[in-house]
């Protein structure tokens, strides 16, 4: 994270800034308040003829495990643009999006995941620099024991259920919020 | 933003960190890379007997204009918890959420807005510290010329249309992404 700086790492302390109601990370060297907000992950369940696109990770965490094409949304793009960019970067796939499949809050790690339904806008996939390989799997062939993250399981299951509406965290992970 | 520090403001420059593909804000004093990601706004269209809850802003921007109860999602909460917290802070309203109404990407200002349908879980509303007043409006009585932000118009219209599924940016603001 500090590769580019070559200098000191910031010396953060937690303190409540004046006029606020909660602690923030504040650099005790320069006074910078690092507002930490949840980060958005955008990704897609890409389906062609009933088969689902997965990418085997060439990076940590979970190197060698299978995941959906997904990653951090960047400034200056829409959620849809981000989902399509990630599919290109990780699987050289050009997507057409078919609406929102799921929104997951991972409060413990400060993530909100927005997952789209999608299909290929043009033929062809190939491993991008962050993938070891990319493949379409039938449901039965999905390597269930080598899935990178719980939310990949959730999204695949939400897709298979085919319910209308937006899927959210499964009940056992929902922080007890009923009715959603 | 720097109230609490009392010291120097960080001296950021834009540069591409090693191993990355785009510029980031880097503090030239201490080397800290300030990853800027889109921020999430969570809010609700709260409806009771066909009337819609609006809050008149006691803060800038758009002081005195009407908005939905909504604000920045915080670390450590889910999107649902954030939407309910904001309704409490701004309108002293305890909400029950009824699913996702809309997701808007405001790429130019680095925001993603997640807007829920909601109703009161218990009776009573009152202006919180960031509101001058809070009120339920019939559709006809909504002060259309005193609405704070375009996305408030969008969300109200999406609610009135009552379509199933999740609303997204209106076509003229969609950055040309067809099919969504």
Short mmCIF file of C-alpha atoms in Angstrom, two decimals:
data_model
loop_
_atom_site.label_atom_id
_atom_site.label_comp_id
_atom_site.label_asym_id
_atom_site.label_seq_id
_atom_site.Cartn_x
_atom_site.Cartn_y
_atom_site.Cartn_z
CA UNK A 1 0.00 0.00 0.00
CA UNK A 2 2.92 2.30 0.59
CA UNK A 3 5.05 1.12 -2.32
CA UNK A 4 4.79 4.41 -4.12
CA UNK A 5 5.61 6.67 -1.25
CA UNK A 6 8.96 5.44 -0.14
CA UNK A 7 8.56 7.47 3.01
CA UNK A 8 6.98 7.10 6.41
CA UNK A 9 3.76 5.20 6.86
CA UNK A 10 1.02 7.39 8.24
CA UNK A 11 0.75 7.25 11.96
CA UNK A 12 -2.98 6.95 12.47
CA UNK A 13 -4.80 7.24 15.75
CA UNK A 14 -8.53 6.81 16.33
CA UNK A 15 -10.28 9.91 17.63
CA UNK A 16 -13.63 11.66 17.27
CA UNK A 17 -13.25 14.80 15.17
CA UNK A 18 -14.95 17.93 16.46
CA UNK A 19 -18.61 18.05 15.47
CA UNK A 20 -18.84 14.33 14.74
CA UNK A 21 -20.31 11.46 16.69
CA UNK A 22 -17.82 8.67 16.09
CA UNK A 23 -14.12 7.89 15.95
CA UNK A 24 -12.24 8.33 12.71
CA UNK A 25 -8.70 7.41 11.68
CA UNK A 26 -6.62 10.57 12.01
CA UNK A 27 -2.96 10.90 11.03
CA UNK A 28 -1.12 12.15 14.09
CA UNK A 29 1.60 13.54 11.82
CA UNK A 30 -0.43 15.72 9.50
CA UNK A 31 -3.99 15.72 10.87
CA UNK A 32 -5.54 14.11 7.80
CA UNK A 33 -8.90 12.51 8.64
CA UNK A 34 -9.14 9.27 6.66
CA UNK A 35 -12.88 8.78 6.34
CA UNK A 36 -13.30 5.07 5.97
CA UNK A 37 -16.45 4.10 4.15
CA UNK A 38 -17.65 0.75 2.93
CA UNK A 39 -16.25 -0.18 -0.45
CA UNK A 40 -18.34 -1.41 -3.34
CA UNK A 41 -17.63 -4.67 -5.14
CA UNK A 42 -19.30 -5.00 -8.54
CA UNK A 43 -19.54 -8.35 -10.28
CA UNK A 44 -21.63 -10.63 -12.43
CA UNK A 45 -23.07 -14.09 -12.78
CA UNK A 46 -22.44 -14.55 -16.49
CA UNK A 47 -24.51 -17.31 -18.05
CA UNK A 48 -24.32 -18.84 -21.53
CA UNK A 49 -26.60 -21.75 -22.43
CA UNK A 50 -27.11 -22.52 -18.76
CA UNK A 51 -23.40 -22.56 -17.97
CA UNK A 52 -21.78 -20.12 -15.55
CA UNK A 53 -18.52 -18.22 -15.97
CA UNK A 54 -15.97 -18.63 -13.18
CA UNK A 55 -12.41 -17.34 -12.87
CA UNK A 56 -9.60 -19.13 -11.02
CA UNK A 57 -7.74 -16.52 -9.00
CA UNK A 58 -4.11 -15.76 -9.83
CA UNK A 59 -3.86 -13.40 -6.83
CA UNK A 60 -4.25 -13.49 -3.08
CA UNK A 61 -6.43 -13.84 -1.16
CA UNK A 62 -7.64 -17.30 -2.16
CA UNK A 63 -5.12 -17.87 -4.94
CA UNK A 64 -6.17 -20.87 -7.04
CA UNK A 65 -9.81 -20.75 -5.96
CA UNK A 66 -12.74 -19.98 -8.24
CA UNK A 67 -14.72 -16.77 -8.15
CA UNK A 68 -17.11 -14.63 -10.15
CA UNK A 69 -15.68 -11.82 -12.29
CA UNK A 70 -15.90 -9.02 -9.74
CA UNK A 71 -13.83 -6.35 -8.06
CA UNK A 72 -13.68 -2.90 -6.54
CA UNK A 73 -15.75 -0.22 -8.20
CA UNK A 74 -13.63 2.77 -9.21
CA UNK A 75 -14.38 6.48 -9.06
CA UNK A 76 -15.87 7.92 -12.23
CA UNK A 77 -17.75 4.84 -13.34
CA UNK A 78 -21.28 3.55 -12.79
CA UNK A 79 -21.92 0.23 -11.08
CA UNK A 80 -22.78 -1.23 -14.48
CA UNK A 81 -19.57 0.07 -16.05
CA UNK A 82 -17.60 -1.35 -13.14
CA UNK A 83 -19.15 -4.80 -13.48
CA UNK A 84 -18.36 -4.84 -17.20
CA UNK A 85 -14.81 -3.56 -16.65
CA UNK A 86 -14.08 -6.30 -14.12
CA UNK A 87 -15.35 -8.99 -16.49
CA UNK A 88 -13.03 -7.66 -19.15
CA UNK A 89 -10.03 -7.41 -16.81
CA UNK A 90 -10.44 -10.85 -15.29
CA UNK A 91 -12.00 -12.90 -18.10
CA UNK A 92 -11.65 -10.83 -21.29
CA UNK A 93 -15.43 -11.07 -21.48
CA UNK A 94 -17.62 -8.36 -23.01
CA UNK A 95 -20.86 -8.39 -21.07
CA UNK A 96 -24.41 -7.35 -21.57
CA UNK A 97 -26.05 -6.90 -18.18
CA UNK A 98 -29.53 -8.25 -17.43
CA UNK A 99 -30.35 -6.49 -14.16
CA UNK A 100 -29.36 -6.80 -10.52
CA UNK A 101 -29.25 -10.29 -9.03
CA UNK A 102 -28.12 -9.52 -5.48
CA UNK A 103 -26.83 -6.95 -3.02
CA UNK A 104 -24.78 -8.31 -0.13
CA UNK A 105 -23.55 -6.32 2.88
CA UNK A 106 -20.38 -7.73 4.42
CA UNK A 107 -20.36 -5.43 7.42
CA UNK A 108 -17.41 -7.12 9.09
CA UNK A 109 -15.10 -6.32 6.18
CA UNK A 110 -16.74 -3.07 5.06
CA UNK A 111 -17.96 -4.29 1.68
CA UNK A 112 -21.18 -3.97 -0.27
CA UNK A 113 -21.36 -6.34 -3.21
CA UNK A 114 -23.63 -5.51 -6.15
CA UNK A 115 -23.98 -8.57 -8.39
CA UNK A 116 -25.56 -8.46 -11.86
CA UNK A 117 -27.08 -11.10 -14.08
CA UNK A 118 -25.25 -11.04 -17.41
CA UNK A 119 -24.51 -12.80 -20.67
CA UNK A 120 -21.77 -12.35 -23.27
CA UNK A 121 -22.26 -9.43 -25.65
CA UNK A 122 -19.79 -11.07 -28.01
CA UNK A 123 -18.23 -14.56 -28.06
CA UNK A 124 -14.98 -15.41 -26.36
CA UNK A 125 -13.35 -15.46 -22.94
CA UNK A 126 -9.70 -15.65 -21.87
CA UNK A 127 -7.80 -15.38 -18.60
CA UNK A 128 -6.84 -11.82 -17.73
CA UNK A 129 -3.77 -11.02 -15.62
CA UNK A 130 -5.55 -11.74 -12.32
CA UNK A 131 -6.88 -15.14 -13.44
CA UNK A 132 -5.13 -18.49 -13.87
CA UNK A 133 -7.96 -19.77 -16.05
CA UNK A 134 -11.56 -18.92 -16.90
CA UNK A 135 -14.27 -21.41 -17.77
CA UNK A 136 -17.99 -21.89 -18.18
CA UNK A 137 -19.31 -24.59 -15.84
CA UNK A 138 -22.52 -26.54 -15.84
CA UNK A 139 -24.18 -26.38 -12.41
CA UNK A 140 -23.11 -29.95 -11.66
CA UNK A 141 -19.50 -29.31 -12.65
CA UNK A 142 -18.99 -26.22 -10.48
CA UNK A 143 -16.00 -26.91 -8.18
CA UNK A 144 -18.00 -26.32 -5.01
CA UNK A 145 -15.09 -27.16 -2.72
CA UNK A 146 -12.82 -24.68 -4.44
CA UNK A 147 -15.01 -21.57 -4.35
CA UNK A 148 -13.10 -18.51 -3.16
CA UNK A 149 -15.66 -16.68 -1.01
CA UNK A 150 -18.99 -17.36 0.73
CA UNK A 151 -20.73 -14.63 -1.27
CA UNK A 152 -19.87 -16.51 -4.49
CA UNK A 153 -21.88 -19.43 -3.09
CA UNK A 154 -24.70 -17.03 -2.21
CA UNK A 155 -24.81 -15.47 -5.67
CA UNK A 156 -24.71 -18.82 -7.48
CA UNK A 157 -27.54 -20.09 -5.29
CA UNK A 158 -29.56 -16.89 -5.83
CA UNK A 159 -29.14 -17.31 -9.57
CA UNK A 160 -30.21 -20.97 -9.45
CA UNK A 161 -33.30 -20.12 -7.42
CA UNK A 162 -34.30 -17.66 -10.10
CA UNK A 163 -36.48 -15.58 -7.80
CA UNK A 164 -37.60 -12.21 -9.06
CA UNK A 165 -36.36 -9.29 -7.03
CA UNK A 166 -32.96 -8.70 -5.50
CA UNK A 167 -31.34 -11.35 -3.32
CA UNK A 168 -29.76 -10.25 -0.03
CA UNK A 169 -27.57 -11.92 2.59
CA UNK A 170 -28.87 -15.38 3.50
CA UNK A 171 -30.84 -15.45 6.75
CA UNK A 172 -27.99 -16.92 8.78
CA UNK A 173 -25.77 -14.05 7.71
CA UNK A 174 -28.29 -11.23 7.71
CA UNK A 175 -27.47 -9.74 11.13
CA UNK A 176 -31.02 -10.66 12.12
CA UNK A 177 -32.77 -8.19 9.86
CA UNK A 178 -36.16 -9.72 9.25
CA UNK A 179 -38.24 -9.11 6.19
CA UNK A 180 -35.38 -8.59 3.78
CA UNK B 1 -12.31 18.05 7.36
CA UNK B 2 -9.10 18.93 9.14
CA UNK B 3 -10.67 20.42 12.25
CA UNK B 4 -9.44 17.66 14.49
CA UNK B 5 -5.84 17.62 13.37
CA UNK B 6 -4.76 21.13 14.07
CA UNK B 7 -1.71 20.49 11.95
CA UNK B 8 -0.72 20.52 8.32
CA UNK B 9 -3.18 19.54 5.61
CA UNK B 10 -1.96 16.59 3.63
CA UNK B 11 -0.08 17.55 0.54
CA UNK B 12 -1.55 15.19 -2.03
CA UNK B 13 -0.24 14.64 -5.53
CA UNK B 14 -1.73 12.40 -8.20
CA UNK B 15 0.54 9.56 -9.28
CA UNK B 16 0.27 5.94 -10.38
CA UNK B 17 1.53 3.66 -7.62
CA UNK B 18 3.86 0.84 -8.67
CA UNK B 19 1.95 -2.18 -9.92
CA UNK B 20 -1.27 -0.25 -10.57
CA UNK B 21 -2.86 1.04 -13.72
CA UNK B 22 -4.24 4.40 -12.67
CA UNK B 23 -3.40 7.52 -10.72
CA UNK B 24 -4.14 7.68 -7.01
CA UNK B 25 -3.96 10.52 -4.50
CA UNK B 26 -0.63 10.17 -2.69
CA UNK B 27 0.54 12.32 0.21
CA UNK B 28 3.88 13.77 -0.78
CA UNK B 29 4.73 14.22 2.90
CA UNK B 30 4.20 10.72 4.21
CA UNK B 31 3.54 8.52 1.16
CA UNK B 32 0.05 7.51 2.21
CA UNK B 33 -2.02 6.32 -0.77
CA UNK B 34 -5.57 7.60 -0.30
CA UNK B 35 -7.60 5.10 -2.31
CA UNK B 36 -10.67 7.00 -3.35
CA UNK B 37 -13.65 4.78 -3.95
CA UNK B 38 -17.24 5.62 -4.62
CA UNK B 39 -19.22 6.24 -1.46
CA UNK B 40 -22.55 4.64 -0.70
CA UNK B 41 -25.64 6.66 0.16
CA UNK B 42 -28.42 4.67 1.82
CA UNK B 43 -31.93 6.05 2.09
CA UNK B 44 -35.62 5.30 1.97
CA UNK B 45 -38.91 6.27 0.48
CA UNK B 46 -41.04 5.97 3.60
CA UNK B 47 -44.75 5.69 2.90
CA UNK B 48 -47.70 5.79 5.29
CA UNK B 49 -51.25 5.65 3.90
CA UNK B 50 -49.98 6.80 0.52
CA UNK B 51 -48.11 9.76 1.93
CA UNK B 52 -44.33 10.15 1.61
CA UNK B 53 -41.88 11.26 4.28
CA UNK B 54 -39.62 14.17 3.36
CA UNK B 55 -37.07 16.10 5.43
CA UNK B 56 -36.23 19.76 4.99
CA UNK B 57 -32.47 20.11 5.18
CA UNK B 58 -30.90 22.07 8.05
CA UNK B 59 -27.45 21.66 6.50
CA UNK B 60 -25.61 22.49 3.31
CA UNK B 61 -25.69 21.65 0.50
CA UNK B 62 -29.26 22.60 -0.36
CA UNK B 63 -30.18 24.04 3.04
CA UNK B 64 -33.94 24.50 3.26
CA UNK B 65 -34.74 22.06 0.45
CA UNK B 66 -36.61 18.78 0.83
CA UNK B 67 -34.99 15.39 0.61
CA UNK B 68 -35.48 11.74 1.51
CA UNK B 69 -34.02 10.46 4.78
CA UNK B 70 -30.65 9.29 3.47
CA UNK B 71 -26.95 9.64 4.06
CA UNK B 72 -23.51 8.06 3.95
CA UNK B 73 -23.30 4.41 4.88
CA UNK B 74 -20.82 3.84 7.70
CA UNK B 75 -18.32 1.05 8.24
CA UNK B 76 -19.60 -1.84 10.33
CA UNK B 77 -23.22 -1.64 9.26
CA UNK B 78 -25.27 -3.27 6.53
CA UNK B 79 -27.03 -1.21 3.88
CA UNK B 80 -30.31 -1.92 5.68
CA UNK B 81 -28.93 -0.80 9.04
CA UNK B 82 -27.58 2.34 7.42
CA UNK B 83 -30.92 3.24 5.85
CA UNK B 84 -32.68 2.78 9.19
CA UNK B 85 -30.01 4.75 11.07
CA UNK B 86 -30.33 7.69 8.69
CA UNK B 87 -34.12 7.74 9.07
CA UNK B 88 -33.66 7.86 12.82
CA UNK B 89 -31.00 10.58 12.71
CA UNK B 90 -32.86 12.84 10.29
CA UNK B 91 -36.52 12.16 11.04
CA UNK B 92 -36.61 10.23 14.35
CA UNK B 93 -38.41 7.55 12.36
CA UNK B 94 -38.14 3.85 13.14
CA UNK B 95 -38.40 2.02 9.83
CA UNK B 96 -39.33 -1.36 8.59
CA UNK B 97 -37.82 -1.88 5.15
CA UNK B 98 -39.78 -3.39 2.27
CA UNK B 99 -37.02 -4.14 -0.25
CA UNK B 100 -34.86 -2.18 -2.65
CA UNK B 101 -36.56 0.48 -4.76
CA UNK B 102 -33.60 1.84 -6.70
CA UNK B 103 -29.85 1.93 -7.20
CA UNK B 104 -28.44 5.08 -8.74
CA UNK B 105 -24.83 5.64 -9.85
CA UNK B 106 -23.76 9.27 -9.72
CA UNK B 107 -20.42 8.72 -11.40
CA UNK B 108 -19.55 12.41 -11.59
CA UNK B 109 -19.62 12.78 -7.80
CA UNK B 110 -18.52 9.26 -6.89
CA UNK B 111 -21.76 8.14 -5.26
CA UNK B 112 -23.88 5.03 -5.41
CA UNK B 113 -27.32 5.50 -3.88
CA UNK B 114 -29.22 2.49 -2.58
CA UNK B 115 -32.84 3.46 -1.89
CA UNK B 116 -35.29 1.24 0.00
CA UNK B 117 -39.05 1.12 0.17
CA UNK B 118 -40.09 1.47 3.81
CA UNK B 119 -42.88 2.17 6.26
CA UNK B 120 -42.89 3.17 9.92
CA UNK B 121 -42.24 0.32 12.36
CA UNK B 122 -43.76 2.49 15.10
CA UNK B 123 -45.71 5.76 14.99
CA UNK B 124 -44.09 9.16 15.20
CA UNK B 125 -41.60 11.36 13.39
CA UNK B 126 -39.68 14.46 14.47
CA UNK B 127 -36.93 16.62 13.04
CA UNK B 128 -33.45 15.39 13.90
CA UNK B 129 -30.47 17.76 14.14
CA UNK B 130 -29.91 17.84 10.37
CA UNK B 131 -33.55 18.63 9.54
CA UNK B 132 -35.54 21.86 9.87
CA UNK B 133 -38.80 19.94 9.68
CA UNK B 134 -40.10 16.55 8.62
CA UNK B 135 -43.49 15.82 7.09
CA UNK B 136 -45.57 13.27 5.24
CA UNK B 137 -46.78 14.62 1.90
CA UNK B 138 -49.51 13.46 -0.42
CA UNK B 139 -48.19 13.14 -3.97
CA UNK B 140 -49.97 16.34 -5.01
CA UNK B 141 -48.57 18.30 -2.07
CA UNK B 142 -44.92 17.38 -2.60
CA UNK B 143 -42.97 20.67 -2.98
CA UNK B 144 -41.60 19.75 -6.39
CA UNK B 145 -39.79 23.05 -6.84
CA UNK B 146 -38.01 22.71 -3.53
CA UNK B 147 -36.56 19.22 -3.90
CA UNK B 148 -32.89 19.07 -2.92
CA UNK B 149 -31.41 16.66 -5.47
CA UNK B 150 -32.29 15.14 -8.86
CA UNK B 151 -32.08 11.62 -7.44
CA UNK B 152 -34.88 12.49 -4.99
CA UNK B 153 -37.06 13.21 -8.02
CA UNK B 154 -35.95 9.91 -9.57
CA UNK B 155 -36.74 7.88 -6.45
CA UNK B 156 -40.15 9.50 -5.96
CA UNK B 157 -41.01 8.83 -9.59
CA UNK B 158 -39.77 5.22 -9.34
CA UNK B 159 -41.97 4.73 -6.28
CA UNK B 160 -45.00 6.23 -8.03
CA UNK B 161 -44.50 4.02 -11.07
CA UNK B 162 -44.58 1.01 -8.79
CA UNK B 163 -42.67 -1.22 -11.20
CA UNK B 164 -41.35 -4.48 -9.85
CA UNK B 165 -37.58 -4.81 -9.90
CA UNK B 166 -34.95 -2.22 -9.10
CA UNK B 167 -35.04 1.22 -10.68
CA UNK B 168 -31.81 2.66 -12.07
CA UNK B 169 -30.71 6.03 -13.44
CA UNK B 170 -33.27 7.46 -15.86
CA UNK B 171 -32.33 6.98 -19.51
CA UNK B 172 -31.14 10.54 -20.01
CA UNK B 173 -28.71 10.09 -17.12
CA UNK B 174 -27.69 6.51 -17.68
CA UNK B 175 -24.40 7.18 -19.49
CA UNK B 176 -25.93 5.41 -22.45
CA UNK B 177 -26.10 1.96 -20.93
CA UNK B 178 -28.96 0.28 -22.72
CA UNK B 179 -31.04 -2.47 -21.28
CA UNK B 180 -30.80 -1.40 -17.67
#
